[in-house]
Amino acid sequence: MVCYDGIEAFIVANDFNDQKRQTSDIAHEVAHVLLRLPPENPFHASGIREFHPEHELEA
């Protein structure tokens, strides 16, 4: 996932995934930053994963 601290972005990757998956995940998250997609809360208040489907497809 990509996280923001002000205007700075950083990526949190799952290092339990194999190297190819990690590379793909990081590239996807970099796309979020390069496309300037707005940051979103990754979890709903109930704890369920929340995401914007159009942004995910674009990235």
mmCIF file of N, CA and C in Angstrom:
data_model
loop_
_atom_site.group_PDB
_atom_site.id
_atom_site.type_symbol
_atom_site.label_atom_id
_atom_site.label_comp_id
_atom_site.label_asym_id
_atom_site.label_seq_id
_atom_site.Cartn_x
_atom_site.Cartn_y
_atom_site.Cartn_z
ATOM 1 N N MET A 1 0.837 -1.162 0.000
ATOM 2 C CA MET A 1 0.000 0.000 0.000
ATOM 3 C C MET A 1 0.887 1.232 0.000
ATOM 4 N N VAL A 2 0.351 2.314 -0.551
ATOM 5 C CA VAL A 2 1.065 3.585 -0.523
ATOM 6 C C VAL A 2 0.467 4.430 0.602
ATOM 7 N N CYS A 3 1.342 5.036 1.383
ATOM 8 C CA CYS A 3 0.932 5.889 2.491
ATOM 9 C C CYS A 3 1.542 7.267 2.278
ATOM 10 N N TYR A 4 0.909 8.253 2.849
ATOM 11 C CA TYR A 4 1.367 9.633 2.678
ATOM 12 C C TYR A 4 1.621 10.276 4.030
ATOM 13 N N ASP A 5 2.658 11.093 4.050
ATOM 14 C CA ASP A 5 2.968 11.934 5.203
ATOM 15 C C ASP A 5 3.132 13.332 4.636
ATOM 16 N N GLY A 6 2.062 14.094 4.645
ATOM 17 C CA GLY A 6 2.078 15.378 3.964
ATOM 18 C C GLY A 6 2.153 15.145 2.469
ATOM 19 N N ILE A 7 3.184 15.698 1.827
ATOM 20 C CA ILE A 7 3.344 15.490 0.386
ATOM 21 C C ILE A 7 4.278 14.332 0.067
ATOM 22 N N GLU A 8 4.858 13.711 1.078
ATOM 23 C CA GLU A 8 5.754 12.579 0.872
ATOM 24 C C GLU A 8 4.965 11.283 0.846
ATOM 25 N N ALA A 9 5.359 10.391 -0.056
ATOM 26 C CA ALA A 9 4.711 9.086 -0.171
ATOM 27 C C ALA A 9 5.724 7.996 0.156
ATOM 28 N N PHE A 10 5.241 6.942 0.785
ATOM 29 C CA PHE A 10 6.073 5.765 0.990
ATOM 30 C C PHE A 10 5.224 4.526 0.799
ATOM 31 N N ILE A 11 5.875 3.456 0.406
ATOM 32 C CA ILE A 11 5.177 2.213 0.060
ATOM 33 C C ILE A 11 5.489 1.156 1.107
ATOM 34 N N VAL A 12 4.463 0.483 1.547
ATOM 35 C CA VAL A 12 4.601 -0.642 2.465
ATOM 36 C C VAL A 12 4.311 -1.899 1.664
ATOM 37 N N ALA A 13 5.292 -2.784 1.590
ATOM 38 C CA ALA A 13 5.144 -4.013 0.812
ATOM 39 C C ALA A 13 5.163 -5.224 1.744
ATOM 40 N N ASN A 14 4.531 -6.295 1.307
ATOM 41 C CA ASN A 14 4.501 -7.542 2.060
ATOM 42 C C ASN A 14 5.703 -8.387 1.657
ATOM 43 N N ASP A 15 6.707 -8.449 2.525
ATOM 44 C CA ASP A 15 7.918 -9.193 2.172
ATOM 45 C C ASP A 15 7.759 -10.706 2.335
ATOM 46 N N PHE A 16 6.571 -11.165 2.688
ATOM 47 C CA PHE A 16 6.312 -12.606 2.699
ATOM 48 C C PHE A 16 5.943 -13.117 1.307
ATOM 49 N N ASN A 17 5.564 -12.204 0.409
ATOM 50 C CA ASN A 17 5.275 -12.602 -0.972
ATOM 51 C C ASN A 17 6.584 -12.872 -1.706
ATOM 52 N N ASP A 18 6.500 -13.669 -2.782
ATOM 53 C CA ASP A 18 7.713 -13.932 -3.559
ATOM 54 C C ASP A 18 8.161 -12.652 -4.260
ATOM 55 N N GLN A 19 9.394 -12.640 -4.726
ATOM 56 C CA GLN A 19 10.010 -11.437 -5.288
ATOM 57 C C GLN A 19 9.228 -10.866 -6.470
ATOM 58 N N LYS A 20 8.726 -11.726 -7.360
ATOM 59 C CA LYS A 20 7.965 -11.231 -8.512
ATOM 60 C C LYS A 20 6.688 -10.523 -8.066
ATOM 61 N N ARG A 21 6.005 -11.068 -7.093
ATOM 62 C CA ARG A 21 4.773 -10.452 -6.586
ATOM 63 C C ARG A 21 5.093 -9.112 -5.921
ATOM 64 N N GLN A 22 6.176 -9.069 -5.149
ATOM 65 C CA GLN A 22 6.569 -7.816 -4.500
ATOM 66 C C GLN A 22 6.870 -6.733 -5.532
ATOM 67 N N THR A 23 7.568 -7.107 -6.599
ATOM 68 C CA THR A 23 7.899 -6.163 -7.661
ATOM 69 C C THR A 23 6.632 -5.624 -8.314
ATOM 70 N N SER A 24 5.698 -6.510 -8.596
ATOM 71 C CA SER A 24 4.425 -6.112 -9.191
ATOM 72 C C SER A 24 3.645 -5.191 -8.251
ATOM 73 N N ASP A 25 3.586 -5.547 -6.980
ATOM 74 C CA ASP A 25 2.864 -4.734 -5.997
ATOM 75 C C ASP A 25 3.465 -3.333 -5.889
ATOM 76 N N ILE A 26 4.789 -3.254 -5.843
ATOM 77 C CA ILE A 26 5.463 -1.955 -5.728
ATOM 78 C C ILE A 26 5.211 -1.115 -6.973
ATOM 79 N N ALA A 27 5.283 -1.718 -8.147
ATOM 80 C CA ALA A 27 5.008 -0.985 -9.392
ATOM 81 C C ALA A 27 3.582 -0.435 -9.388
ATOM 82 N N HIS A 28 2.641 -1.221 -8.914
ATOM 83 C CA HIS A 28 1.244 -0.791 -8.832
ATOM 84 C C HIS A 28 1.109 0.410 -7.896
ATOM 85 N N GLU A 29 1.765 0.359 -6.757
ATOM 86 C CA GLU A 29 1.682 1.455 -5.797
ATOM 87 C C GLU A 29 2.380 2.715 -6.318
ATOM 88 N N VAL A 30 3.483 2.550 -7.030
ATOM 89 C CA VAL A 30 4.156 3.701 -7.653
ATOM 90 C C VAL A 30 3.202 4.362 -8.652
ATOM 91 N N ALA A 31 2.425 3.558 -9.371
ATOM 92 C CA ALA A 31 1.453 4.101 -10.321
ATOM 93 C C ALA A 31 0.436 4.989 -9.608
ATOM 94 N N HIS A 32 0.004 4.596 -8.418
ATOM 95 C CA HIS A 32 -0.910 5.444 -7.648
ATOM 96 C C HIS A 32 -0.303 6.825 -7.423
ATOM 97 N N VAL A 33 0.976 6.857 -7.084
ATOM 98 C CA VAL A 33 1.653 8.129 -6.809
ATOM 99 C C VAL A 33 1.819 8.922 -8.101
ATOM 100 N N LEU A 34 2.311 8.275 -9.157
ATOM 101 C CA LEU A 34 2.557 8.977 -10.421
ATOM 102 C C LEU A 34 1.271 9.507 -11.053
ATOM 103 N N LEU A 35 0.180 8.777 -10.880
ATOM 104 C CA LEU A 35 -1.109 9.220 -11.418
ATOM 105 C C LEU A 35 -1.787 10.246 -10.517
ATOM 106 N N ARG A 36 -1.156 10.513 -9.369
ATOM 107 C CA ARG A 36 -1.684 11.479 -8.391
ATOM 108 C C ARG A 36 -3.108 11.136 -7.952
ATOM 109 N N LEU A 37 -3.318 9.834 -7.762
ATOM 110 C CA LEU A 37 -4.621 9.403 -7.264
ATOM 111 C C LEU A 37 -4.733 9.829 -5.804
ATOM 112 N N PRO A 38 -5.877 10.339 -5.400
ATOM 113 C CA PRO A 38 -6.004 10.859 -4.038
ATOM 114 C C PRO A 38 -5.840 9.759 -2.987
ATOM 115 N N PRO A 39 -5.171 10.088 -1.899
ATOM 116 C CA PRO A 39 -5.034 9.091 -0.827
ATOM 117 C C PRO A 39 -6.398 8.768 -0.226
ATOM 118 N N GLU A 40 -6.550 7.520 0.179
ATOM 119 C CA GLU A 40 -7.800 7.081 0.776
ATOM 120 C C GLU A 40 -7.503 6.269 2.021
ATOM 121 N N ASN A 41 -8.447 6.250 2.928
ATOM 122 C CA ASN A 41 -8.330 5.421 4.107
ATOM 123 C C ASN A 41 -8.389 3.962 3.657
ATOM 124 N N PRO A 42 -7.381 3.143 3.986
ATOM 125 C CA PRO A 42 -7.381 1.754 3.493
ATOM 126 C C PRO A 42 -8.405 0.846 4.159
ATOM 127 N N PHE A 43 -8.957 1.268 5.301
ATOM 128 C CA PHE A 43 -9.903 0.416 6.011
ATOM 129 C C PHE A 43 -11.136 1.204 6.424
ATOM 130 N N HIS A 44 -12.268 0.573 6.294
ATOM 131 C CA HIS A 44 -13.533 1.127 6.773
ATOM 132 C C HIS A 44 -13.497 1.075 8.308
ATOM 133 N N ALA A 45 -14.297 1.873 8.957
ATOM 134 C CA ALA A 45 -14.324 1.907 10.422
ATOM 135 C C ALA A 45 -14.580 0.524 11.027
ATOM 136 N N SER A 46 -15.272 -0.339 10.288
ATOM 137 C CA SER A 46 -15.554 -1.697 10.777
ATOM 138 C C SER A 46 -14.358 -2.633 10.622
ATOM 139 N N GLY A 47 -13.276 -2.159 9.976
ATOM 140 C CA GLY A 47 -12.085 -2.984 9.784
ATOM 141 C C GLY A 47 -12.020 -3.660 8.435
ATOM 142 N N ILE A 48 -13.045 -3.500 7.616
ATOM 143 C CA ILE A 48 -13.080 -4.106 6.286
ATOM 144 C C ILE A 48 -12.242 -3.270 5.326
ATOM 145 N N ARG A 49 -11.499 -3.939 4.440
ATOM 146 C CA ARG A 49 -10.672 -3.264 3.437
ATOM 147 C C ARG A 49 -11.553 -2.398 2.553
ATOM 148 N N GLU A 50 -11.119 -1.170 2.326
ATOM 149 C CA GLU A 50 -11.890 -0.223 1.525
ATOM 150 C C GLU A 50 -10.987 0.306 0.403
ATOM 151 N N PHE A 51 -11.497 0.357 -0.813
ATOM 152 C CA PHE A 51 -10.706 0.876 -1.928
ATOM 153 C C PHE A 51 -11.633 1.425 -3.002
ATOM 154 N N HIS A 52 -11.073 2.204 -3.885
ATOM 155 C CA HIS A 52 -11.823 2.828 -4.975
ATOM 156 C C HIS A 52 -11.555 1.979 -6.223
ATOM 157 N N PRO A 53 -12.532 1.184 -6.715
ATOM 158 C CA PRO A 53 -12.280 0.255 -7.818
ATOM 159 C C PRO A 53 -11.718 0.917 -9.084
ATOM 160 N N GLU A 54 -12.197 2.111 -9.426
ATOM 161 C CA GLU A 54 -11.698 2.780 -10.629
ATOM 162 C C GLU A 54 -10.222 3.159 -10.478
ATOM 163 N N HIS A 55 -9.834 3.596 -9.286
ATOM 164 C CA HIS A 55 -8.429 3.955 -9.060
ATOM 165 C C HIS A 55 -7.534 2.718 -9.144
ATOM 166 N N GLU A 56 -8.024 1.605 -8.629
ATOM 167 C CA GLU A 56 -7.236 0.369 -8.676
ATOM 168 C C GLU A 56 -7.033 -0.087 -10.120
ATOM 169 N N LEU A 57 -8.074 0.016 -10.939
ATOM 170 C CA LEU A 57 -7.946 -0.373 -12.346
ATOM 171 C C LEU A 57 -6.997 0.568 -13.090
ATOM 172 N N GLU A 58 -7.084 1.853 -12.787
ATOM 173 C CA GLU A 58 -6.225 2.826 -13.459
ATOM 174 C C GLU A 58 -4.757 2.586 -13.117
ATOM 175 N N ALA A 59 -4.474 2.281 -11.844
ATOM 176 C CA ALA A 59 -3.097 2.040 -11.419
ATOM 177 C C ALA A 59 -2.607 0.714 -11.962
#
